[in-house]
Every structure is written in C-alpha cells, then in structure tokens.
Amino acid sequence: MPAPAGEASASGPTGALSAPGAEASASGPAGALSAPGAEASASGPAGAVPAPGAEASASGPTGTPPAPGAAPSPTGTPPAPRADAPAQPQSQPHPTPLHDPDPYSTPPYGEPGPWAPAPPVQHPGATPAHGVAVGAPEAAPAAPAAPVAPDAPVADPWARYDPWAAPASAPLQQADPVEEDVRRRRGRRRRSLLVGALVIALVSGVAGGVVGVQLERNGGIGAVELPQAGVEAPDRDPGSVAGIAAQALPSVVTLHVSGGGSAGTGTGFVLDDRGHILTNDHVVEPAGEDGEITVTFHSGDTAEATVVGRDSGYDLAVVRVRGVRGLSPLPLGNSDNVQVGDPVVAIGAPFDLAGTVTSGIISARERPITAGGEKGDGSDVSYVDALQTDAPINPGNSGGPLLDGRGRVIGINSAIRSADGGLDPEGGQSGSIGLGFAIPINQGKRVAEELIESGKATHPVIGITLDMQYSGDGARVAAEGGDGGPAVSTGGPGAKAGIRSGDVITKVDGRPVHSGEELIVKTRAHRPGDKLELTLERDGKERTVSLVLGSSDGD
C-alpha cells in the first residue's frame, strides 16, 4: 500500500522502507527495524523496515529491533541517538563497531523481541564479543539516500522474509556445481559404457568370425553328415546308354601295337569264343610281319595276339588270342536297318583311355569316304560306304564297335573328319568335331568271315579302269588301263554289259554317282555275284545296262 508523505533516506541496498512522517538513515545491516517515533539509520543490506511513525537507528547486526520509545530492547541494544544529535565523525582509525557497547553484557545479538522474527545467522567469520567484525574492511561513507516515491507501494515486510537467505546485495551464484559434476560424471560414465560396448562388440565379432571359419573348415563341432541317396541296384534299363555299356564293355579290347620303329593304340571287339577279334587294318599295320600286338581286356587281363588276315581296301583286319577263356562275343546287328536319327553308342580307347563310352545318333547313311593313301600308289586307300555319326570318336577309337539301341554292333569306327579338313583313319590329332564314320557291319561281317577262312578278302569288281582326273559329274571310263592295256577288261563284267572307254556312269541302281571314288564305294558295298544296274551317257545319249559283279582277290 502507498506510504504517507514523508522523507526517506536509503543509502543501503534496495528494499529499505521508512516509516511515514519520519526521517530514515540506512547505514546498518539489512533487516533492522526501528521503533515508532524515532529516527532510523540503515547502511546495511536490503530488507530494513522502520516502524511506522518513528525514526530508527540500527548499526548492529541484522534483525535486532530497538524497543519502543527509544528504550533499550530486551536484548540489551541501546537506544539510537536522535536525529538532531550532532553527527559523529566518519573517519576513524579502526573499523566502526557494528553496535554500541552493551552495558548489560547481553549476548551480541540479544534475545528476539516478542514480536520480532528470529535474526539471520552469519556463517563465515566470527564476531568478537566487543562487536568488531574479524577481518572486516573499513566501511565506506554512506551515500545520500534516494527519495522514495510517495506513491510507491509498501511491501509486506513479513510476506517473503527468509531469515536464512543470503543478503539481497550478494552476487548471484551459478547453478549448483554439484549437479554439474554429476552431469559430467554421468557423461563420462555413458562414454565409458559406449566405448566398452563397442570394444565388446568388436571382440565378439572377431571371435565369432574365427570360430565360424574354424567350424566351416573343420566340419563343425561334430561330424557333418549330408543327406544322400541310399544304395541302389546297379542294374540299368538294357536300352539305356548305361545298360548298353554294361553289356558291351566286357567284349571290347584295347590293342597296343609296335614294330618297325612305330607303335599305335586302337580298339577291337570279340567276334567269337575262339579268340577272333575284329579291328581296323591301319591299327595293326605297324606290327608288320614280326611286330607285337598286345590285347588288354576290360578285366585288365592281357594276352598276345597274332594277325589272322587284313585288307587295306576295306580297312579291316582280324587278330586272334589263344589260351583265353570266358570270352563274350558281341552280337552283330544289320546295318541295312539303320535309319538316320537312331541312337548309337561308341566304345573305344581314345588317346589310350580304355573303356571310354560316348553316345550320339546316326547322322547319315551310305556316306562315301576314302581314307589312307599315304603310300602314294593308292594301295592303302580304303573306300567305305560309311555310316556317319556325331558320337565323339577320337584317335584310339579306331576298330571299336558302334552299337545300336539294343547293344548290337552296326558299324566299326574307322575315321573322323579333323578340324583341318583332312580325313584319315586316325583323323589327325585334332580330336572330335562330331563327324565320325564307321564301316557298316554288313560289309565288315563278310570281310571278317573271308579273312578268318582264307586270310584274304575278295572285292566285287566291274572290270573297268576309271579316269580319276575327271572333274565332271559322274565316273568316266579311262582311255586305257593302268598297265597300258585296255580300260575295259576283256571278258569282264563291264565288257559283257557293253561298256566302252569314254562312257560316263551317272547312276548305280538308280542312285546318282558324282565321282570315280563314289562309284568304287558303291560297288564295294556289294558282294561278288550281286547284280547291278548302271546308267551311263555316251555321245550325249543316256542308256541303262545290267551286269553281275565279278570277284578279285586282294586289292
């Protein structure tokens, strides 16, 4: 509430209130209360409230109120001097006592009055009994008090009074350092926990990786057992490749031939239980007259073999082993029944890999091929009306069987087309490119039977000499024979049919013929005594003649 008009002097801290109609002087500590009708002097901290209508002087400790009527207070504090009393000199050699000497020898602070609040307690520093503060600096002269606005509200002196609070003039302090230290310690603890967790995670990861690698390499803690199919019967469908191979392998042999400074490896198969084995002529050729031929069976047993007969024109040979029991001949099929696309299985020893099984189909029939010719005189050239297959055949497969879907022999593997374009019995060293050729078993059977019986094979002949340099379509009869005689043998099958020199044969049994080699191949595909029908051109005219094939021993 606003105070009545009066004079107020406050040189102390903020908040000193003066009573109405009185003068106030503040030079003492805060909180000194002055009695009514007296002057008050307060130079202390804020909070000194003079009693209304009185002047008060308080230079003693905080909260010591003087008694009413300027009489000594119950605590022994002497009455303050009146305002009209002469002023005391300000400069003194020693610090000014906080209060006047106490003639009643009461305690420094006295007992609180019946209506006064308890005085505040001073913690740092002790005050001597005579009232002079220990180590207190000299008090600075009080500045003139600023007048209080007449309409300023008067604060309730007891509303928020805290006897234990620090003086209002004390400097503000920072937030509680204990809480700051706690926060720092907690931060350090969190960082330590985080670092520890990272270290543990790193160590755990490394340890886990090492353990995982060891488990993977060493098969884990216990033995590793993967799911697997149980034992099955070894039998296979007889028509499958596995079934055909299981049936045929015991009858297929590997031949190692050496003699005359050369050696080679080939394949053969058992013809009968007497030890006859069919193979290619070019396989046994290195043995010559006194070479060695060793036969190795599928069981691993070996035996020495001798040549029974050979024919370079058909590229077939028969050898025989003696003293071997338990031979299992391969069944022979019929090559005339073979159709393009039929499945086939080839067995041999490519590059001396015995017992190799490959499979494919029949790619073509009656493919006229010639092989050999290394001697230059044509005596080693073979003419074959072959079966073509894409079953892989490589050097070392020569003489091995080509089997049909029922495990029967339909051909004798003899040649391959090499990558460089050459065609020979061994096919060079380029390996298979899917062009293999086999002698039809019908031809091989007839030749094998003749070789076993007489050591020689007969060739069906027409009795004419062909011009092998002719580049036109068909086979032209030469002007003269190879020995200088007539090109058409006197009394031969060709002469009897009316064939002359210069005639061009274009068809055999209605099938086109494009060269002399092809005519020979078509002729040798038959037996001596077979009847042929030939279509030929003479002087631009076409005619057809018939003849019966003759026979010729050897080449």
Coordinates of C-alpha atoms in Angstrom, one line a residue:
M1 CA 0.0 0.0 0.0
P2 CA 1.4 3.6 -0.7
A3 CA 3.1 5.2 2.3
P4 CA 2.1 8.7 3.6
A5 CA 4.2 11.6 2.6
G6 CA 7.5 11.8 4.4
E7 CA 11.2 11.9 4.0
A8 CA 13.2 8.7 3.5
S9 CA 16.9 8.3 3.1
A10 CA 18.3 5.0 1.9
S11 CA 22.0 4.5 1.3
G12 CA 21.9 0.8 1.8
P13 CA 20.7 -1.8 -0.6
T14 CA 17.4 -1.9 -2.3
G15 CA 14.2 -2.6 -0.3
A16 CA 14.7 -0.4 2.9
L17 CA 11.4 1.1 3.8
S18 CA 11.0 4.2 6.0
A19 CA 8.0 5.0 8.3
P20 CA 5.6 7.9 7.5
G21 CA 6.4 11.3 8.9
A22 CA 10.0 10.4 9.9
E23 CA 13.5 10.5 8.5
A24 CA 15.3 7.3 7.8
S25 CA 19.1 6.9 7.5
A26 CA 20.4 3.5 6.5
S27 CA 23.9 2.6 7.4
G28 CA 23.4 -0.8 9.2
P29 CA 22.8 -4.2 8.0
A30 CA 19.6 -5.2 6.3
G31 CA 16.5 -6.2 8.3
A32 CA 16.9 -3.7 11.2
L33 CA 13.6 -2.5 12.4
S34 CA 13.2 1.0 14.1
A35 CA 10.6 1.8 16.8
P36 CA 7.8 4.3 16.3
G37 CA 8.7 8.0 16.9
A38 CA 12.4 7.5 16.4
E39 CA 14.8 8.1 13.6
A40 CA 16.2 5.1 11.7
S41 CA 19.6 4.8 10.1
A42 CA 20.4 1.8 8.0
S43 CA 23.5 1.3 6.0
G44 CA 23.3 -2.5 5.8
P45 CA 21.8 -4.7 3.2
A46 CA 18.3 -4.5 1.9
G47 CA 15.3 -5.5 3.9
A48 CA 15.5 -3.0 6.8
V49 CA 11.9 -1.9 7.5
P50 CA 11.4 1.0 10.0
A51 CA 8.3 1.0 12.2
P52 CA 5.6 3.4 11.1
G53 CA 5.7 7.0 12.5
A54 CA 9.2 6.6 14.1
E55 CA 12.8 7.1 13.5
A56 CA 15.2 4.1 14.0
S57 CA 18.9 3.7 14.0
A58 CA 20.4 0.3 13.6
S59 CA 24.0 -0.2 13.2
G60 CA 24.1 -3.6 14.9
P61 CA 23.5 -7.0 13.4
T62 CA 20.7 -7.8 11.1
G63 CA 17.3 -8.2 12.6
T64 CA 17.8 -6.5 16.0
P65 CA 14.8 -4.2 16.6
P66 CA 15.0 -1.4 19.2
A67 CA 12.4 -1.2 21.9
P68 CA 9.5 1.3 21.7
G69 CA 10.1 4.8 23.0
A70 CA 13.9 4.6 22.3
A71 CA 14.3 2.4 25.4
P72 CA 16.8 -0.4 25.4
S73 CA 15.4 -3.6 23.8
P74 CA 15.1 -6.8 25.7
T75 CA 18.2 -7.9 24.0
G76 CA 20.2 -5.0 25.5
T77 CA 20.6 -3.0 22.4
P78 CA 21.0 0.7 23.5
P79 CA 18.6 3.3 22.1
A80 CA 19.6 5.0 18.9
P81 CA 20.5 8.7 19.1
R82 CA 18.0 11.3 18.0
A83 CA 18.2 12.9 14.6
D84 CA 19.1 16.3 16.0
A85 CA 22.2 14.9 17.8
P86 CA 25.5 16.1 16.4
A87 CA 26.9 13.7 13.7
Q88 CA 29.8 11.5 14.6
P89 CA 33.0 11.9 12.6
Q90 CA 33.1 9.4 9.8
S91 CA 36.8 8.8 9.5
Q92 CA 38.1 6.6 12.3
P93 CA 41.4 4.8 12.6
H94 CA 39.7 1.5 13.3
P95 CA 36.6 -0.1 11.8
T96 CA 33.4 1.1 13.2
P97 CA 31.8 -1.4 15.6
L98 CA 28.6 -3.0 14.4
H99 CA 26.8 -1.7 17.6
D100 CA 27.4 0.3 20.7
P101 CA 28.9 -1.3 23.7
D102 CA 26.4 -3.3 25.7
P103 CA 26.3 -2.2 29.4
Y104 CA 24.0 -5.1 30.2
S105 CA 26.5 -7.7 29.0
T106 CA 23.8 -9.3 26.9
P107 CA 24.8 -11.7 24.1
P108 CA 25.9 -10.0 20.9
Y109 CA 22.6 -10.4 19.3
G110 CA 20.3 -10.4 22.3
E111 CA 17.0 -12.2 22.6
P112 CA 14.5 -11.6 19.9
G113 CA 11.6 -9.4 21.0
P114 CA 8.1 -10.9 21.5
W115 CA 7.0 -9.7 18.1
A116 CA 10.3 -9.7 16.1
P117 CA 11.3 -12.6 13.8
A118 CA 14.4 -14.6 14.5
P119 CA 17.6 -12.8 13.3
P120 CA 19.6 -14.3 10.4
V121 CA 22.7 -16.4 11.2
Q122 CA 26.1 -15.3 9.9
H123 CA 28.1 -18.4 8.9
P124 CA 31.5 -17.3 7.7
G125 CA 33.8 -15.4 10.1
A126 CA 33.3 -15.0 13.9
T127 CA 32.5 -11.7 15.6
P128 CA 34.3 -10.7 18.7
A129 CA 32.4 -10.0 21.9
H130 CA 33.1 -6.3 21.7
G131 CA 31.2 -6.0 18.4
V132 CA 34.0 -5.6 15.8
A133 CA 33.9 -8.0 12.9
V134 CA 37.0 -10.0 12.5
G135 CA 38.9 -9.0 9.3
A136 CA 36.1 -6.7 8.2
P137 CA 37.2 -3.9 5.8
E138 CA 36.6 -0.3 6.7
A139 CA 33.1 0.8 6.0
A140 CA 32.8 3.2 3.1
P141 CA 31.0 6.5 3.7
A142 CA 27.3 6.3 3.1
A143 CA 25.9 7.9 0.0
P144 CA 22.9 10.2 0.3
A145 CA 19.7 8.2 0.3
A146 CA 17.5 8.5 -2.7
P147 CA 14.0 9.8 -2.0
V148 CA 11.2 7.2 -2.2
A149 CA 8.4 7.9 -4.4
P150 CA 5.4 8.9 -2.4
D151 CA 3.0 6.6 -4.3
A152 CA 5.4 3.6 -4.3
P153 CA 3.7 0.5 -2.8
V154 CA 4.8 -0.6 0.5
A155 CA 5.8 -4.3 0.5
D156 CA 4.7 -6.5 3.3
P157 CA 7.9 -6.9 5.5
W158 CA 6.9 -10.3 6.7
A159 CA 5.4 -11.8 3.5
R160 CA 8.5 -13.3 2.0
Y161 CA 11.1 -12.8 4.7
D162 CA 13.6 -15.7 4.9
P163 CA 15.9 -15.4 8.0
W164 CA 18.3 -17.9 6.4
A165 CA 18.5 -16.3 3.0
A166 CA 21.7 -14.6 1.8
P167 CA 21.6 -10.8 1.7
A168 CA 20.0 -9.4 -1.4
S169 CA 23.1 -7.5 -2.3
A170 CA 25.1 -10.7 -2.6
P171 CA 26.3 -11.6 -6.1
L172 CA 24.2 -14.2 -8.0
Q173 CA 25.7 -17.7 -7.9
Q174 CA 26.0 -20.1 -10.8
A175 CA 23.9 -23.3 -10.9
D176 CA 24.7 -25.9 -8.4
P177 CA 28.3 -27.2 -9.2
V178 CA 27.4 -30.5 -7.6
E179 CA 24.8 -31.1 -10.3
E180 CA 27.3 -30.1 -12.9
D181 CA 29.8 -32.6 -11.6
V182 CA 27.1 -35.2 -11.5
R183 CA 26.2 -34.5 -15.1
R184 CA 29.9 -34.7 -16.1
R185 CA 30.4 -37.9 -14.2
R186 CA 27.3 -39.3 -15.9
G187 CA 28.5 -38.2 -19.3
R188 CA 31.9 -39.8 -18.7
R189 CA 30.1 -43.0 -17.5
R190 CA 28.0 -43.1 -20.6
R191 CA 31.0 -42.6 -22.8
S192 CA 32.9 -45.3 -20.9
L193 CA 29.9 -47.7 -21.3
L194 CA 29.6 -46.9 -25.0
V195 CA 33.4 -47.5 -25.6
G196 CA 33.2 -50.7 -23.6
A197 CA 30.2 -51.9 -25.6
L198 CA 32.0 -51.1 -28.9
V199 CA 35.1 -53.0 -27.7
I200 CA 33.0 -55.9 -26.6
A201 CA 31.1 -56.0 -29.9
L202 CA 34.4 -55.8 -31.9
V203 CA 36.0 -58.6 -29.9
S204 CA 32.8 -60.7 -30.1
G205 CA 32.6 -60.2 -33.9
V206 CA 36.2 -61.2 -34.4
A207 CA 35.9 -64.2 -32.1
G208 CA 32.7 -65.2 -33.9
G209 CA 34.3 -65.0 -37.3
V210 CA 37.3 -67.0 -36.2
V211 CA 35.0 -69.6 -34.7
G212 CA 32.8 -69.7 -37.8
V213 CA 35.8 -70.2 -40.1
Q214 CA 37.2 -73.0 -37.9
L215 CA 33.8 -74.6 -37.8
E216 CA 33.4 -74.4 -41.6
R217 CA 36.9 -75.7 -42.3
N218 CA 36.9 -78.4 -39.7
G219 CA 33.4 -79.6 -40.2
G220 CA 31.8 -78.0 -37.2
I221 CA 31.8 -79.2 -33.6
G222 CA 30.7 -82.7 -34.6
A223 CA 31.0 -84.7 -37.8
V224 CA 29.0 -83.3 -40.8
E225 CA 26.6 -85.7 -42.4
L226 CA 24.8 -84.5 -45.5
P227 CA 21.7 -86.1 -46.9
Q228 CA 22.4 -88.7 -49.5
A229 CA 20.5 -91.3 -51.5
G230 CA 20.7 -94.9 -50.3
V231 CA 22.4 -97.8 -52.2
E232 CA 20.6 -98.7 -55.3
A233 CA 20.8 -101.8 -57.5
P234 CA 23.5 -101.4 -60.3
D235 CA 21.1 -102.8 -62.9
R236 CA 20.0 -100.3 -65.6
D237 CA 17.5 -100.4 -68.4
P238 CA 19.1 -102.6 -71.1
G239 CA 18.1 -99.9 -73.7
S240 CA 19.8 -97.1 -71.8
V241 CA 23.4 -96.0 -72.5
A242 CA 24.4 -97.4 -69.1
G243 CA 22.7 -100.7 -69.9
I244 CA 24.3 -101.0 -73.3
A245 CA 27.7 -100.1 -71.9
A246 CA 27.5 -102.6 -69.1
Q247 CA 26.6 -105.3 -71.6
A248 CA 29.3 -104.4 -74.2
L249 CA 32.3 -103.4 -72.2
P250 CA 33.5 -106.9 -71.4
S251 CA 33.7 -107.7 -75.1
V252 CA 35.7 -104.6 -76.1
V253 CA 39.5 -104.8 -76.0
T254 CA 42.4 -102.3 -76.4
L255 CA 45.2 -103.2 -78.8
H256 CA 48.8 -101.9 -78.3
V257 CA 50.8 -102.5 -81.5
S258 CA 54.5 -102.0 -82.0
G259 CA 57.1 -102.9 -84.6
G260 CA 59.2 -101.5 -87.4
G261 CA 60.0 -98.4 -85.3
S262 CA 56.4 -97.3 -84.9
A263 CA 53.7 -98.0 -82.4
G264 CA 50.0 -97.3 -82.0
T265 CA 46.9 -97.9 -80.0
G266 CA 43.5 -99.0 -81.2
T267 CA 40.3 -100.8 -80.3
G268 CA 38.7 -104.1 -81.3
F269 CA 35.9 -106.3 -80.2
V270 CA 35.4 -110.1 -79.8
L271 CA 33.8 -111.9 -82.7
D272 CA 33.6 -115.4 -81.3
D273 CA 34.6 -117.6 -78.3
R274 CA 37.7 -118.9 -80.3
G275 CA 39.5 -115.6 -79.7
H276 CA 38.9 -113.8 -83.0
I277 CA 38.9 -110.0 -82.7
L278 CA 37.9 -107.6 -85.4
T279 CA 39.6 -104.2 -85.8
N280 CA 40.9 -101.8 -88.5
D281 CA 43.8 -102.6 -90.8
H282 CA 45.5 -99.3 -90.0
V283 CA 45.6 -100.3 -86.3
V284 CA 47.6 -103.5 -86.8
E285 CA 49.7 -102.1 -89.7
P286 CA 52.7 -101.0 -87.5
A287 CA 53.2 -104.6 -86.4
G288 CA 54.2 -105.7 -90.0
E289 CA 55.4 -109.2 -90.2
D290 CA 57.3 -109.6 -87.0
G291 CA 55.8 -106.9 -84.7
E292 CA 54.0 -107.4 -81.4
I293 CA 50.3 -107.0 -80.7
T294 CA 49.1 -107.0 -77.0
V295 CA 45.4 -107.2 -76.2
T296 CA 44.1 -105.8 -73.0
F297 CA 40.6 -106.9 -71.9
H298 CA 38.1 -104.9 -69.8
S299 CA 39.0 -107.0 -66.8
G300 CA 42.6 -105.9 -67.0
D301 CA 43.9 -109.2 -68.3
T302 CA 46.3 -109.1 -71.3
A303 CA 47.2 -111.6 -74.0
E304 CA 49.4 -111.7 -77.1
A305 CA 47.7 -111.7 -80.4
T306 CA 48.6 -112.6 -84.0
V307 CA 47.3 -111.3 -87.3
V308 CA 44.8 -113.7 -89.0
G309 CA 44.2 -111.6 -92.1
R310 CA 44.0 -108.0 -93.2
D311 CA 42.6 -105.9 -96.1
S312 CA 43.6 -102.3 -96.7
G313 CA 40.9 -101.8 -99.3
Y314 CA 38.2 -102.3 -96.7
D315 CA 40.4 -101.1 -93.8
L316 CA 39.6 -104.3 -91.8
A317 CA 41.8 -106.9 -90.0
V318 CA 41.3 -109.9 -87.8
V319 CA 43.6 -110.9 -85.0
R320 CA 43.4 -113.9 -82.6
V321 CA 44.4 -114.5 -79.0
R322 CA 45.0 -118.0 -77.7
G323 CA 44.5 -119.6 -74.3
V324 CA 41.9 -117.2 -73.2
R325 CA 38.7 -118.5 -71.8
G326 CA 35.4 -116.9 -70.9
L327 CA 35.3 -114.6 -74.0
S328 CA 32.0 -112.9 -74.6
P329 CA 31.3 -112.1 -78.3
L330 CA 29.4 -109.0 -79.2
P331 CA 26.1 -109.6 -81.0
L332 CA 26.0 -108.3 -84.6
G333 CA 23.2 -106.2 -86.0
N334 CA 22.1 -105.3 -89.5
S335 CA 23.4 -102.0 -90.9
D336 CA 20.7 -102.0 -93.6
N337 CA 18.1 -101.5 -90.9
V338 CA 19.7 -98.3 -89.6
Q339 CA 17.9 -95.1 -90.0
V340 CA 19.1 -91.5 -89.7
G341 CA 18.5 -90.3 -86.1
D342 CA 18.8 -93.7 -84.5
P343 CA 20.7 -93.5 -81.2
V344 CA 24.1 -95.1 -81.1
V345 CA 26.9 -95.8 -78.6
A346 CA 30.6 -95.8 -79.4
I347 CA 33.1 -97.6 -77.2
G348 CA 36.9 -97.4 -77.5
A349 CA 40.2 -96.2 -76.1
P350 CA 40.7 -92.6 -77.3
F351 CA 44.2 -91.5 -76.5
D352 CA 44.7 -94.8 -74.7
L353 CA 41.8 -94.1 -72.3
A354 CA 40.4 -97.7 -72.4
G355 CA 36.7 -98.3 -71.9
T356 CA 35.6 -94.8 -72.9
V357 CA 31.8 -94.7 -73.7
T358 CA 30.3 -91.9 -75.8
S359 CA 26.8 -91.6 -77.4
G360 CA 25.1 -89.9 -80.3
I361 CA 22.9 -90.6 -83.3
I362 CA 23.3 -91.7 -86.9
S363 CA 23.8 -88.5 -88.8
A364 CA 23.8 -90.0 -92.3
R365 CA 23.9 -93.3 -94.2
E366 CA 25.9 -94.5 -97.3
R367 CA 28.4 -91.7 -96.9
P368 CA 31.1 -92.4 -99.5
I369 CA 34.5 -91.7 -98.0
T370 CA 38.1 -92.6 -98.8
A371 CA 40.9 -92.9 -96.2
G372 CA 44.6 -93.6 -96.3
G373 CA 46.6 -93.1 -99.4
E374 CA 49.9 -92.4 -97.6
K375 CA 51.8 -94.8 -99.8
G376 CA 51.2 -92.8 -102.9
D377 CA 50.3 -95.7 -105.2
G378 CA 46.8 -96.0 -103.9
S379 CA 47.4 -99.4 -102.5
D380 CA 46.5 -98.3 -99.0
V381 CA 43.4 -96.3 -99.9
S382 CA 40.2 -97.6 -98.4
Y383 CA 36.8 -97.0 -99.9
V384 CA 33.9 -97.1 -97.4
D385 CA 30.2 -96.5 -97.9
A386 CA 30.1 -95.4 -94.3
L387 CA 27.6 -94.6 -91.5
Q388 CA 28.1 -91.1 -90.3
T389 CA 27.7 -90.4 -86.5
D390 CA 28.1 -87.5 -84.1
A391 CA 29.1 -89.7 -81.3
P392 CA 32.5 -88.4 -80.2
I393 CA 35.3 -90.5 -81.9
N394 CA 39.0 -89.7 -81.4
P395 CA 42.3 -91.3 -82.3
G396 CA 42.4 -94.6 -80.5
N397 CA 38.7 -95.3 -81.1
S398 CA 39.6 -96.9 -84.5
G399 CA 38.4 -100.5 -84.7
G400 CA 35.9 -100.1 -81.8
P401 CA 32.2 -101.0 -82.1
L402 CA 29.3 -98.7 -82.9
L403 CA 26.3 -100.1 -81.2
D404 CA 22.6 -99.6 -81.8
G405 CA 19.9 -99.0 -79.1
R406 CA 19.8 -102.8 -78.3
G407 CA 23.6 -103.2 -77.9
R408 CA 24.2 -104.8 -81.3
V409 CA 27.2 -103.9 -83.5
I410 CA 26.1 -101.9 -86.6
G411 CA 29.5 -100.5 -87.5
I412 CA 33.2 -100.4 -87.0
N413 CA 34.5 -96.9 -86.1
S414 CA 37.2 -96.1 -88.6
A415 CA 37.7 -92.4 -89.4
I416 CA 36.9 -88.9 -88.4
R417 CA 36.9 -85.5 -90.1
S418 CA 39.6 -83.5 -88.5
A419 CA 39.5 -79.7 -87.9
D420 CA 42.0 -79.0 -90.6
G421 CA 39.7 -80.6 -93.2
G422 CA 41.6 -83.8 -93.6
L423 CA 40.0 -87.3 -93.5
D424 CA 42.1 -90.2 -92.5
P425 CA 41.8 -93.3 -90.3
E426 CA 43.2 -91.6 -87.2
G427 CA 41.7 -88.2 -88.0
G428 CA 45.0 -86.4 -87.1
Q429 CA 45.3 -85.2 -83.5
S430 CA 42.6 -82.5 -83.6
G431 CA 40.0 -84.5 -81.7
S432 CA 36.4 -85.0 -82.5
I433 CA 34.3 -82.3 -84.1
G434 CA 31.2 -84.5 -84.3
L435 CA 32.0 -86.0 -87.7
G436 CA 32.8 -89.7 -87.3
F437 CA 32.5 -92.5 -89.8
A438 CA 32.0 -96.3 -89.3
I439 CA 32.2 -99.2 -91.7
P440 CA 28.7 -100.8 -91.9
I441 CA 28.7 -104.1 -90.1
N442 CA 27.2 -105.9 -93.1
Q443 CA 30.4 -105.2 -95.0
G444 CA 32.6 -105.9 -92.0
K445 CA 30.9 -109.3 -91.3
R446 CA 31.5 -110.5 -94.9
V447 CA 35.2 -109.4 -94.9
A448 CA 35.8 -110.8 -91.4
E449 CA 34.4 -114.2 -92.4
E450 CA 36.7 -114.3 -95.5
L451 CA 39.7 -113.2 -93.5
I452 CA 39.1 -115.9 -90.9
E453 CA 38.6 -118.6 -93.6
S454 CA 41.4 -117.7 -96.0
G455 CA 43.3 -114.8 -94.7
K456 CA 42.2 -112.7 -97.7
A457 CA 39.1 -110.8 -98.7
T458 CA 37.5 -110.7 -102.1
H459 CA 36.5 -107.4 -103.8
P460 CA 33.5 -107.1 -106.1
V461 CA 34.6 -105.6 -109.5
I462 CA 33.1 -104.3 -112.7
G463 CA 36.2 -104.9 -114.8
I464 CA 36.9 -101.3 -115.9
T465 CA 39.5 -98.6 -115.3
L466 CA 38.3 -95.2 -114.2
D467 CA 39.7 -91.8 -115.1
M468 CA 40.3 -90.4 -111.6
Q469 CA 41.2 -87.0 -113.0
Y470 CA 37.8 -86.4 -114.5
S471 CA 36.2 -83.4 -112.9
G472 CA 32.8 -83.7 -114.4
D473 CA 29.7 -85.1 -112.8
G474 CA 29.8 -88.9 -112.8
A475 CA 32.6 -91.6 -113.3
R476 CA 34.2 -91.7 -116.7
V477 CA 35.8 -94.8 -118.1
A478 CA 39.5 -94.1 -118.9
A479 CA 41.0 -94.4 -122.3
E480 CA 43.4 -97.2 -121.3
G481 CA 44.2 -99.3 -118.3
G482 CA 46.8 -98.7 -115.6
D483 CA 49.2 -101.2 -117.2
G484 CA 48.8 -99.7 -120.7
G485 CA 46.2 -102.3 -121.6
P486 CA 42.5 -101.7 -122.4
A487 CA 40.4 -99.7 -119.9
V488 CA 37.6 -102.4 -120.1
S489 CA 38.9 -105.8 -119.2
T490 CA 38.4 -108.4 -121.8
G491 CA 35.7 -110.8 -120.8
G492 CA 34.9 -108.9 -117.6
P493 CA 31.5 -107.9 -116.3
G494 CA 31.8 -104.5 -117.9
A495 CA 32.8 -105.8 -121.3
K496 CA 29.9 -108.3 -121.2
A497 CA 27.5 -105.4 -120.4
G498 CA 28.7 -103.3 -123.4
I499 CA 30.6 -100.6 -121.5
R500 CA 33.2 -98.7 -123.6
S501 CA 36.1 -96.2 -123.0
G502 CA 34.8 -92.7 -122.6
D503 CA 31.4 -93.7 -121.2
V504 CA 30.3 -91.7 -118.2
I505 CA 28.4 -93.7 -115.5
T506 CA 25.9 -91.4 -113.7
K507 CA 23.8 -93.8 -111.6
V508 CA 24.1 -97.1 -109.8
D509 CA 20.8 -98.9 -109.1
G510 CA 19.1 -95.6 -109.9
R511 CA 21.1 -93.6 -107.3
P512 CA 23.3 -90.7 -108.6
V513 CA 27.1 -91.1 -108.7
H514 CA 29.2 -87.9 -108.8
S515 CA 32.8 -89.2 -109.0
G516 CA 35.0 -92.3 -109.6
E517 CA 35.6 -92.7 -105.9
E518 CA 31.9 -92.8 -105.2
L519 CA 31.4 -95.5 -107.9
I520 CA 34.1 -97.7 -106.2
V521 CA 32.5 -97.2 -102.8
K522 CA 29.0 -98.1 -104.2
T523 CA 30.5 -101.2 -105.8
R524 CA 32.4 -102.4 -102.8
A525 CA 29.3 -102.1 -100.7
H526 CA 28.1 -105.2 -102.5
R527 CA 29.3 -108.8 -102.6
P528 CA 30.8 -110.5 -105.6
G529 CA 28.0 -112.0 -107.7
D530 CA 25.5 -109.2 -106.9
K531 CA 23.6 -107.8 -109.8
L532 CA 24.0 -104.0 -110.6
E533 CA 22.1 -101.7 -112.9
L534 CA 24.2 -98.8 -114.3
T535 CA 23.0 -95.7 -116.1
L536 CA 25.6 -94.2 -118.4
E537 CA 25.9 -91.5 -121.1
R538 CA 27.5 -92.0 -124.5
D539 CA 27.6 -89.4 -127.3
G540 CA 25.1 -87.3 -125.4
K541 CA 22.6 -90.1 -125.0
E542 CA 21.7 -92.0 -121.9
R543 CA 21.3 -95.7 -121.6
T544 CA 21.0 -98.3 -118.9
V545 CA 23.0 -101.6 -118.7
S546 CA 22.9 -104.5 -116.2
L547 CA 25.8 -106.7 -115.0
V548 CA 26.9 -109.2 -112.4
L549 CA 29.8 -108.2 -110.2
G550 CA 32.9 -110.3 -110.5
S551 CA 35.5 -111.1 -107.8
S552 CA 39.1 -110.1 -107.3
D553 CA 41.4 -111.3 -104.6
G554 CA 43.3 -108.8 -102.6
D555 CA 43.4 -105.2 -103.8

